[in-house]
mmCIF file of C-alpha atoms in Angstrom:
data_model
loop_
_atom_site.group_PDB
_atom_site.id
_atom_site.type_symbol
_atom_site.label_atom_id
_atom_site.label_comp_id
_atom_site.label_asym_id
_atom_site.label_seq_id
_atom_site.Cartn_x
_atom_site.Cartn_y
_atom_site.Cartn_z
ATOM 1 C CA MET A 1 55.663 73.904 120.938
ATOM 2 C CA THR A 2 59.384 74.531 121.324
ATOM 3 C CA ASN A 3 61.995 73.350 123.744
ATOM 4 C CA ALA A 4 62.992 76.703 125.158
ATOM 5 C CA SER A 5 66.622 76.958 126.119
ATOM 6 C CA PRO A 6 67.030 77.034 129.920
ATOM 7 C CA ASN A 7 69.236 80.066 129.404
ATOM 8 C CA LEU A 8 66.282 81.870 127.852
ATOM 9 C CA ALA A 9 63.914 80.537 130.484
ATOM 10 C CA MET A 10 65.677 82.143 133.395
ATOM 11 C CA THR A 11 64.888 85.526 134.891
ATOM 12 C CA SER A 12 66.427 88.551 133.236
ATOM 13 C CA ALA A 13 68.606 89.062 136.303
ATOM 14 C CA ALA A 14 70.068 85.575 135.921
ATOM 15 C CA LYS A 15 70.647 85.771 132.170
ATOM 16 C CA SER A 16 73.904 87.600 132.678
ATOM 17 C CA LYS A 17 75.237 84.647 134.678
ATOM 18 C CA PRO A 18 76.001 81.936 132.091
ATOM 19 C CA GLU A 19 77.497 79.660 134.742
ATOM 20 C CA ALA A 20 73.990 79.311 136.191
ATOM 21 C CA LEU A 21 73.032 77.123 133.226
ATOM 22 C CA PHE A 22 75.386 74.382 134.377
ATOM 23 C CA SER A 23 73.807 74.316 137.845
ATOM 24 C CA LEU A 24 70.330 73.484 136.547
ATOM 25 C CA SER A 25 68.936 70.002 137.078
ATOM 26 C CA PRO A 26 69.015 67.759 133.961
ATOM 27 C CA SER A 27 65.242 67.221 134.021
ATOM 28 C CA TRP A 28 64.749 71.010 134.160
ATOM 29 C CA GLN A 29 67.085 71.454 131.195
ATOM 30 C CA ARG A 30 65.282 68.772 129.155
ATOM 31 C CA ALA A 31 61.802 70.064 129.934
ATOM 32 C CA ALA A 32 59.645 71.240 127.044
ATOM 33 C CA LEU A 33 58.882 74.834 127.974
ATOM 34 C CA ILE A 34 56.503 77.256 126.285
ATOM 35 C CA GLY A 35 57.833 80.796 126.334
ATOM 36 C CA ARG A 36 55.732 82.787 123.834
ATOM 37 C CA PRO A 37 52.104 83.883 124.348
ATOM 38 C CA GLY A 38 51.091 82.997 120.784
ATOM 39 C CA GLU A 39 52.525 79.527 121.181
ATOM 40 C CA LEU A 40 50.554 78.904 124.373
ATOM 41 C CA LEU A 41 47.313 80.065 122.733
ATOM 42 C CA LEU A 42 47.928 77.785 119.760
ATOM 43 C CA ARG A 43 48.642 74.822 122.018
ATOM 44 C CA LEU A 44 45.351 75.363 123.870
ATOM 45 C CA GLY A 45 43.229 76.180 120.827
ATOM 46 C CA LEU A 46 42.526 79.687 122.103
ATOM 47 C CA ASP A 47 41.818 82.841 120.126
ATOM 48 C CA PRO A 48 45.180 84.214 118.954
ATOM 49 C CA ALA A 49 43.773 87.723 119.467
ATOM 50 C CA LEU A 50 43.510 87.178 123.232
ATOM 51 C CA PRO A 51 45.254 90.294 124.601
ATOM 52 C CA ALA A 52 48.633 89.779 126.214
ATOM 53 C CA LEU A 53 50.947 91.991 128.207
ATOM 54 C CA ASP A 54 52.938 94.478 126.168
ATOM 55 C CA TYR A 55 56.369 93.267 125.140
ATOM 56 C CA GLU A 56 58.388 95.659 127.291
ATOM 57 C CA ARG A 57 56.765 94.462 130.507
ATOM 58 C CA LEU A 58 56.753 90.847 129.386
ATOM 59 C CA ARG A 59 60.481 91.036 128.726
ATOM 60 C CA HIS A 60 61.149 91.677 132.422
ATOM 61 C CA PHE A 61 59.018 88.735 133.586
ATOM 62 C CA PRO A 62 58.567 86.410 130.603
ATOM 63 C CA LEU A 63 55.967 83.752 130.033
ATOM 64 C CA ARG A 64 57.318 80.362 131.057
ATOM 65 C CA VAL A 65 55.328 77.168 131.576
ATOM 66 C CA PRO A 66 56.231 73.480 131.116
ATOM 67 C CA GLU A 67 54.298 71.442 128.593
ATOM 68 C CA ALA A 68 53.575 68.974 131.416
ATOM 69 C CA PHE A 69 51.538 71.679 133.175
ATOM 70 C CA VAL A 70 49.874 72.940 129.993
ATOM 71 C CA ALA A 71 48.631 69.389 129.387
ATOM 72 C CA ARG A 72 46.465 69.720 132.536
ATOM 73 C CA MET A 73 44.674 72.797 131.155
ATOM 74 C CA HIS A 74 41.324 72.594 129.354
ATOM 75 C CA ARG A 75 41.648 73.315 125.664
ATOM 76 C CA GLY A 76 39.518 76.167 124.360
ATOM 77 C CA ASP A 77 38.830 77.645 127.810
ATOM 78 C CA PRO A 78 40.338 81.117 128.408
ATOM 79 C CA GLU A 79 39.027 80.966 131.985
ATOM 80 C CA ASP A 80 40.814 77.712 132.826
ATOM 81 C CA PRO A 81 42.215 78.204 136.365
ATOM 82 C CA LEU A 82 45.635 76.827 135.464
ATOM 83 C CA PHE A 83 45.885 78.960 132.345
ATOM 84 C CA LEU A 84 44.989 82.097 134.306
ATOM 85 C CA GLN A 85 47.921 81.500 136.656
ATOM 86 C CA VAL A 86 50.490 81.681 133.843
ATOM 87 C CA TRP A 87 48.895 83.898 131.170
ATOM 88 C CA PRO A 88 50.480 87.395 130.993
ATOM 89 C CA GLY A 89 47.236 89.262 130.431
ATOM 90 C CA MET A 90 46.812 93.000 129.938
ATOM 91 C CA ALA A 91 45.532 93.503 133.498
ATOM 92 C CA GLU A 92 49.036 92.734 134.683
ATOM 93 C CA GLY A 93 50.242 95.975 133.124
ATOM 94 C CA ILE A 94 48.073 98.108 135.406
ATOM 95 C CA ASP A 95 49.923 99.712 138.311
ATOM 96 C CA THR A 96 47.725 99.101 141.342
ATOM 97 C CA PRO A 97 47.814 101.539 144.304
ATOM 98 C CA GLY A 98 49.059 99.810 147.451
ATOM 99 C CA PHE A 99 51.055 97.243 145.485
ATOM 100 C CA SER A 100 54.860 97.353 145.344
ATOM 101 C CA GLU A 101 57.847 95.548 143.887
ATOM 102 C CA ASP A 102 58.909 94.209 147.309
ATOM 103 C CA ALA A 103 55.575 93.172 148.737
ATOM 104 C CA VAL A 104 56.790 91.229 151.788
ATOM 105 C CA GLY A 105 59.859 93.241 152.779
ATOM 106 C CA ASP A 106 62.438 90.667 151.680
ATOM 107 C CA LEU A 107 65.004 93.240 150.603
ATOM 108 C CA ALA A 108 65.190 94.823 154.040
ATOM 109 C CA LYS A 109 66.222 91.481 155.532
ATOM 110 C CA LEU A 110 68.386 90.210 152.669
ATOM 111 C CA THR A 111 72.114 89.780 153.283
ATOM 112 C CA SER A 112 74.877 89.763 150.696
ATOM 113 C CA GLY A 113 75.036 85.979 151.075
ATOM 114 C CA GLY A 114 71.493 85.517 149.813
ATOM 115 C CA VAL A 115 70.108 84.802 153.291
ATOM 116 C CA ILE A 116 66.793 86.206 154.529
ATOM 117 C CA HIS A 117 66.443 85.978 158.301
ATOM 118 C CA LYS A 118 63.013 87.346 159.214
ATOM 119 C CA TYR A 119 61.734 84.898 161.813
ATOM 120 C CA LYS A 120 63.298 83.488 164.967
ATOM 121 C CA GLY A 121 64.909 80.091 164.542
ATOM 122 C CA ARG A 122 64.618 80.024 160.741
ATOM 123 C CA ALA A 123 66.747 81.317 157.906
ATOM 124 C CA LEU A 124 65.773 81.304 154.244
ATOM 125 C CA LEU A 125 68.368 80.819 151.526
ATOM 126 C CA ILE A 126 67.663 82.259 148.082
ATOM 127 C CA ALA A 127 69.045 79.230 146.268
ATOM 128 C CA THR A 128 68.433 80.317 142.680
ATOM 129 C CA GLY A 129 66.485 82.729 140.507
ATOM 130 C CA ALA A 130 65.370 79.962 138.153
ATOM 131 C CA CYS A 131 61.966 78.297 138.257
ATOM 132 C CA ALA A 132 60.176 75.917 135.916
ATOM 133 C CA VAL A 133 57.137 78.192 135.736
ATOM 134 C CA ASN A 134 56.500 81.920 136.006
ATOM 135 C CA CYS A 135 53.350 82.280 138.071
ATOM 136 C CA ARG A 136 51.960 85.721 137.291
ATOM 137 C CA TYR A 137 51.223 86.474 140.982
ATOM 138 C CA CYS A 138 54.802 85.621 142.082
ATOM 139 C CA PHE A 139 55.793 87.868 144.976
ATOM 140 C CA ARG A 140 59.458 87.762 143.903
ATOM 141 C CA ARG A 141 58.837 88.651 140.256
ATOM 142 C CA HIS A 142 60.895 91.848 140.698
ATOM 143 C CA PHE A 143 63.568 90.319 142.937
ATOM 144 C CA PRO A 144 67.244 91.129 142.088
ATOM 145 C CA TYR A 145 68.337 87.503 141.802
ATOM 146 C CA GLY A 146 71.533 88.246 139.906
ATOM 147 C CA ASP A 147 73.099 89.814 143.007
ATOM 148 C CA SER A 148 71.354 87.873 145.762
ATOM 149 C CA LEU A 149 71.870 84.121 145.367
ATOM 150 C CA ALA A 150 73.074 82.023 148.282
ATOM 151 C CA SER A 151 74.482 79.539 145.738
ATOM 152 C CA ARG A 152 77.074 82.039 144.498
ATOM 153 C CA GLY A 153 80.555 81.135 145.738
ATOM 154 C CA ASN A 154 79.408 77.575 146.517
ATOM 155 C CA TRP A 155 77.133 78.785 149.345
ATOM 156 C CA GLN A 156 80.140 79.820 151.441
ATOM 157 C CA GLU A 157 78.888 83.168 152.739
ATOM 158 C CA ALA A 158 75.392 81.810 153.409
ATOM 159 C CA LEU A 159 76.798 78.823 155.312
ATOM 160 C CA GLU A 160 79.044 81.060 157.387
ATOM 161 C CA GLN A 161 76.067 83.198 158.377
ATOM 162 C CA VAL A 162 74.019 80.156 159.406
ATOM 163 C CA ALA A 163 76.931 78.620 161.325
ATOM 164 C CA ALA A 164 77.549 81.868 163.195
ATOM 165 C CA ASP A 165 74.003 82.065 164.555
ATOM 166 C CA PRO A 166 73.150 79.200 166.948
ATOM 167 C CA SER A 167 69.513 80.338 167.081
ATOM 168 C CA ILE A 168 68.977 79.021 163.516
ATOM 169 C CA GLU A 169 67.583 75.495 163.798
ATOM 170 C CA GLU A 170 65.800 75.367 160.437
ATOM 171 C CA VAL A 171 67.083 76.290 156.995
ATOM 172 C CA ILE A 172 64.550 76.975 154.245
ATOM 173 C CA LEU A 173 65.555 76.617 150.597
ATOM 174 C CA SER A 174 63.583 78.904 148.324
ATOM 175 C CA GLY A 175 64.115 81.017 145.228
ATOM 176 C CA GLY A 176 63.100 80.854 142.392
ATOM 177 C CA ASP A 177 62.840 77.166 143.068
ATOM 178 C CA PRO A 178 65.604 75.110 144.681
ATOM 179 C CA LEU A 179 64.649 72.075 142.590
ATOM 180 C CA SER A 180 65.734 74.004 139.522
ATOM 181 C CA LEU A 181 69.291 73.291 140.697
ATOM 182 C CA ASN A 182 71.022 70.000 140.036
ATOM 183 C CA ASP A 183 71.336 67.386 142.748
ATOM 184 C CA ASP A 184 75.105 67.545 142.994
ATOM 185 C CA LYS A 185 74.824 71.182 144.020
ATOM 186 C CA LEU A 186 71.882 70.609 146.371
ATOM 187 C CA SER A 187 73.342 67.527 148.055
ATOM 188 C CA ALA A 188 76.651 69.338 148.601
ATOM 189 C CA LEU A 189 74.764 72.141 150.333
ATOM 190 C CA VAL A 190 72.860 69.696 152.536
ATOM 191 C CA ARG A 191 76.091 67.967 153.591
ATOM 192 C CA GLU A 192 77.443 71.337 154.679
ATOM 193 C CA LEU A 193 74.274 72.104 156.615
ATOM 194 C CA GLU A 194 74.475 68.709 158.315
ATOM 195 C CA SER A 195 77.876 69.682 159.673
ATOM 196 C CA ILE A 196 76.391 72.650 161.552
ATOM 197 C CA PRO A 197 75.314 71.190 164.924
ATOM 198 C CA HIS A 198 72.481 73.596 165.662
ATOM 199 C CA VAL A 199 70.721 73.026 162.291
ATOM 200 C CA ARG A 200 68.080 70.331 162.819
ATOM 201 C CA ARG A 201 65.540 70.831 160.027
ATOM 202 C CA LEU A 202 65.617 71.362 156.286
ATOM 203 C CA ARG A 203 62.582 72.893 154.628
ATOM 204 C CA LEU A 204 62.284 72.943 150.860
ATOM 205 C CA HIS A 205 59.662 75.082 149.097
ATOM 206 C CA THR A 206 58.884 73.984 145.555
ATOM 207 C CA ARG A 207 56.489 74.661 142.720
ATOM 208 C CA THR A 208 58.740 72.821 140.248
ATOM 209 C CA ALA A 209 57.794 69.437 141.709
ATOM 210 C CA VAL A 210 54.157 70.303 140.940
ATOM 211 C CA VAL A 211 54.485 71.585 137.386
ATOM 212 C CA LEU A 212 57.328 69.222 136.438
ATOM 213 C CA PRO A 213 56.882 66.003 138.480
ATOM 214 C CA GLU A 214 59.679 64.238 136.591
ATOM 215 C CA ARG A 215 62.098 66.401 138.586
ATOM 216 C CA VAL A 216 61.436 64.093 141.542
ATOM 217 C CA ASP A 217 63.952 61.562 140.260
ATOM 218 C CA ALA A 218 66.286 58.956 141.751
ATOM 219 C CA HIS A 219 69.107 61.439 142.394
ATOM 220 C CA LEU A 220 66.871 63.797 144.349
ATOM 221 C CA LEU A 221 65.362 60.960 146.356
ATOM 222 C CA ASP A 222 68.804 59.555 147.148
ATOM 223 C CA TRP A 223 70.220 62.600 148.919
ATOM 224 C CA LEU A 224 66.901 63.489 150.528
ATOM 225 C CA GLY A 225 66.626 59.993 151.960
ATOM 226 C CA ARG A 226 70.148 60.030 153.409
ATOM 227 C CA THR A 227 70.242 63.368 155.225
ATOM 228 C CA ARG A 228 70.224 63.406 159.038
ATOM 229 C CA LEU A 229 68.113 66.563 158.968
ATOM 230 C CA GLN A 230 64.385 66.406 159.504
ATOM 231 C CA LYS A 231 62.837 67.160 156.123
ATOM 232 C CA VAL A 232 59.785 69.272 155.377
ATOM 233 C CA ILE A 233 58.746 69.718 151.749
ATOM 234 C CA VAL A 234 56.216 72.462 151.122
ATOM 235 C CA LEU A 235 54.470 72.090 147.778
ATOM 236 C CA HIS A 236 52.596 74.918 146.081
ATOM 237 C CA VAL A 237 49.312 73.652 144.622
ATOM 238 C CA ASN A 238 46.493 76.163 144.112
ATOM 239 C CA HIS A 239 43.808 74.142 142.345
ATOM 240 C CA PRO A 240 42.769 70.468 142.348
ATOM 241 C CA ASN A 241 43.200 70.295 138.558
ATOM 242 C CA GLU A 242 46.944 70.610 139.123
ATOM 243 C CA ILE A 243 46.986 67.151 140.707
ATOM 244 C CA ASP A 244 47.342 64.461 138.050
ATOM 245 C CA GLN A 245 48.723 60.924 138.147
ATOM 246 C CA ALA A 246 52.279 62.117 137.540
ATOM 247 C CA LEU A 247 52.134 64.470 140.511
ATOM 248 C CA GLU A 248 50.526 61.812 142.704
ATOM 249 C CA ALA A 249 53.383 59.446 141.853
ATOM 250 C CA ALA A 250 55.984 62.142 142.577
ATOM 251 C CA ILE A 251 54.385 62.822 145.960
ATOM 252 C CA THR A 252 54.504 59.111 146.786
ATOM 253 C CA ARG A 253 58.220 59.080 145.963
ATOM 254 C CA LEU A 254 58.867 62.123 148.151
ATOM 255 C CA ARG A 255 56.991 60.570 151.055
ATOM 256 C CA GLY A 256 59.258 57.544 150.726
ATOM 257 C CA THR A 257 62.227 59.684 151.828
ATOM 258 C CA GLY A 258 60.633 60.232 155.231
ATOM 259 C CA ALA A 259 59.804 63.860 154.484
ATOM 260 C CA THR A 260 56.771 65.615 155.919
ATOM 261 C CA LEU A 261 54.741 67.011 153.016
ATOM 262 C CA LEU A 262 52.717 70.201 153.384
ATOM 263 C CA ASN A 263 50.951 72.415 150.869
ATOM 264 C CA GLN A 264 50.560 76.147 150.684
ATOM 265 C CA SER A 265 48.176 77.863 148.295
ATOM 266 C CA VAL A 266 47.554 81.453 147.347
ATOM 267 C CA LEU A 267 43.958 82.627 147.271
ATOM 268 C CA LEU A 268 43.469 83.898 143.714
ATOM 269 C CA ARG A 269 40.452 85.582 142.153
ATOM 270 C CA LYS A 270 38.809 83.465 139.429
ATOM 271 C CA VAL A 271 41.239 80.620 140.164
ATOM 272 C CA ASN A 272 40.353 79.111 143.535
ATOM 273 C CA ASP A 273 38.138 81.643 145.334
ATOM 274 C CA SER A 274 35.303 79.216 146.038
ATOM 275 C CA ALA A 275 34.639 76.857 148.934
ATOM 276 C CA ASP A 276 33.955 73.976 146.542
ATOM 277 C CA ILE A 277 37.351 74.326 144.869
ATOM 278 C CA LEU A 278 39.263 74.766 148.119
ATOM 279 C CA ALA A 279 37.494 71.837 149.791
ATOM 280 C CA THR A 280 38.222 69.587 146.818
ATOM 281 C CA LEU A 281 41.836 70.711 146.860
ATOM 282 C CA SER A 282 42.238 69.805 150.537
ATOM 283 C CA GLU A 283 40.626 66.401 149.984
ATOM 284 C CA ARG A 284 42.797 65.636 146.941
ATOM 285 C CA LEU A 285 45.968 66.707 148.725
ATOM 286 C CA PHE A 286 45.264 64.607 151.781
ATOM 287 C CA ALA A 287 44.441 61.574 149.644
ATOM 288 C CA CYS A 288 47.999 61.892 148.279
ATOM 289 C CA GLY A 289 49.524 62.244 151.732
ATOM 290 C CA VAL A 290 49.951 66.029 151.760
ATOM 291 C CA LEU A 291 48.575 68.131 154.606
ATOM 292 C CA PRO A 292 47.008 71.541 153.791
ATOM 293 C CA TYR A 293 49.176 74.122 155.553
ATOM 294 C CA TYR A 294 48.595 77.752 154.546
ATOM 295 C CA LEU A 295 46.080 79.573 152.402
ATOM 296 C CA HIS A 296 47.827 82.879 151.756
ATOM 297 C CA LEU A 297 46.155 86.132 150.983
ATOM 298 C CA LEU A 298 47.846 87.552 147.913
ATOM 299 C CA ASP A 299 51.193 89.216 148.507
ATOM 300 C CA ARG A 300 50.595 92.669 147.050
ATOM 301 C CA VAL A 301 53.280 92.660 144.393
ATOM 302 C CA GLN A 302 53.001 95.126 141.528
ATOM 303 C CA GLY A 303 51.463 93.395 138.502
ATOM 304 C CA ALA A 304 49.241 90.999 140.446
ATOM 305 C CA GLY A 305 46.397 93.247 141.575
ATOM 306 C CA HIS A 306 43.821 91.495 139.381
ATOM 307 C CA PHE A 307 44.266 88.300 141.437
ATOM 308 C CA GLU A 308 43.397 89.840 144.802
ATOM 309 C CA VAL A 309 40.521 88.454 146.872
ATOM 310 C CA ASN A 310 39.389 90.778 149.635
ATOM 311 C CA GLU A 311 39.743 89.758 153.254
ATOM 312 C CA ASN A 312 35.991 89.636 153.952
ATOM 313 C CA LYS A 313 35.460 87.072 151.209
ATOM 314 C CA ALA A 314 38.486 85.081 152.397
ATOM 315 C CA VAL A 315 37.093 84.911 155.928
ATOM 316 C CA LYS A 316 33.698 83.788 154.593
ATOM 317 C CA LEU A 317 35.356 81.041 152.555
ATOM 318 C CA MET A 318 37.216 79.802 155.616
ATOM 319 C CA GLY A 319 33.991 79.538 157.554
ATOM 320 C CA GLU A 320 32.466 77.495 154.750
ATOM 321 C CA LEU A 321 35.482 75.206 154.662
ATOM 322 C CA ALA A 322 35.404 74.669 158.413
ATOM 323 C CA ALA A 323 31.731 73.723 158.215
ATOM 324 C CA ARG A 324 32.359 70.937 155.694
ATOM 325 C CA LEU A 325 35.863 69.609 156.420
ATOM 326 C CA PRO A 326 37.588 68.078 159.440
ATOM 327 C CA GLY A 327 39.874 70.568 161.121
ATOM 328 C CA TYR A 328 43.090 68.983 159.878
ATOM 329 C CA LEU A 329 42.020 69.641 156.276
ATOM 330 C CA VAL A 330 41.381 73.353 156.830
ATOM 331 C CA PRO A 331 44.498 75.385 155.984
ATOM 332 C CA ARG A 332 45.437 78.401 158.062
ATOM 333 C CA LEU A 333 44.477 81.699 156.475
ATOM 334 C CA ALA A 334 47.592 83.861 156.547
ATOM 335 C CA ARG A 335 49.057 87.112 155.367
ATOM 336 C CA GLU A 336 52.720 88.089 155.311
ATOM 337 C CA GLU A 337 53.325 91.606 156.569
ATOM 338 C CA PRO A 338 56.706 93.336 156.235
ATOM 339 C CA GLY A 339 58.464 93.642 159.574
ATOM 340 C CA ALA A 340 56.124 91.293 161.471
ATOM 341 C CA PRO A 341 57.785 88.626 163.676
ATOM 342 C CA ALA A 342 55.723 85.864 162.058
ATOM 343 C CA LYS A 343 53.066 85.348 159.448
ATOM 344 C CA THR A 344 49.795 86.953 160.478
ATOM 345 C CA LEU A 345 47.028 84.374 160.973
ATOM 346 C CA LEU A 346 43.615 85.829 160.245
ATOM 347 C CA PRO A 347 40.717 84.909 162.528
ATOM 348 C CA TRP A 348 37.556 83.674 160.905
#
């Protein structure tokens, strides 16, 4: 295992921006990250001949996973559901018809200030291109982060766009992962948002808090607890094995700030495409104080076709979940369609 430099752990688009290194949170910078396929196989006691993505493709979307997340994987099991989410296997190199580099139409709605304004009342800020983990199904794996960050220029252009549109009541921080940034930068942004009268809610989408629970530290909790904005934190947990004691403790700390905690999952073949797994996930989340929110059909990004679960199976799984769980533990089955005025909820 090596401690990969955060500079090396960022997307290729962000590598040309050395100043980005100084914006990363200290816990992110200290994290032990695995960045080479052979190293991950060795750590898990897996066959070193297990086929990986060819180097040229891997270079554009490298392997990156924190040791804290690897520790939750089962040694010796190449079908471990957490391992499958981060392993750059050969199937990823297959170009799948119907899949594209911009699966959800972000680029058509992206402004020069790093703002995506698709839905009424909400604006999404691309806070950073950095993330603590590269999930192989990531719908922004091809995103041009180097030219599209709201954090460039100290958020000024993004803030001006939000302030100029009184219909925007909720600001969503996404990326990458906003918790990759340090708290000085994030708290400064939140203070600016607080000064915009029509902004009432702050929503923060994070996978980093899941794979690197130590990121939920005193500095983060301090500014989150003090903001006047209503806070919604949307975690991204796909499988119950991702929930360990460290994550449970981090969730408890986040709840202490007064934030509403939701979870969104992606339905992934061979990872969580069973009613037993999804029901257990909902139960485990709720026991921690997190409400299941969305179960997304896969965003059809090029390189992720091997994860797709067809709609008929998804609908069947939802029926099975509804038959065994109370309604508040059944997430909404959703798909994001480019150009639609909202996420599409699928009937089941």
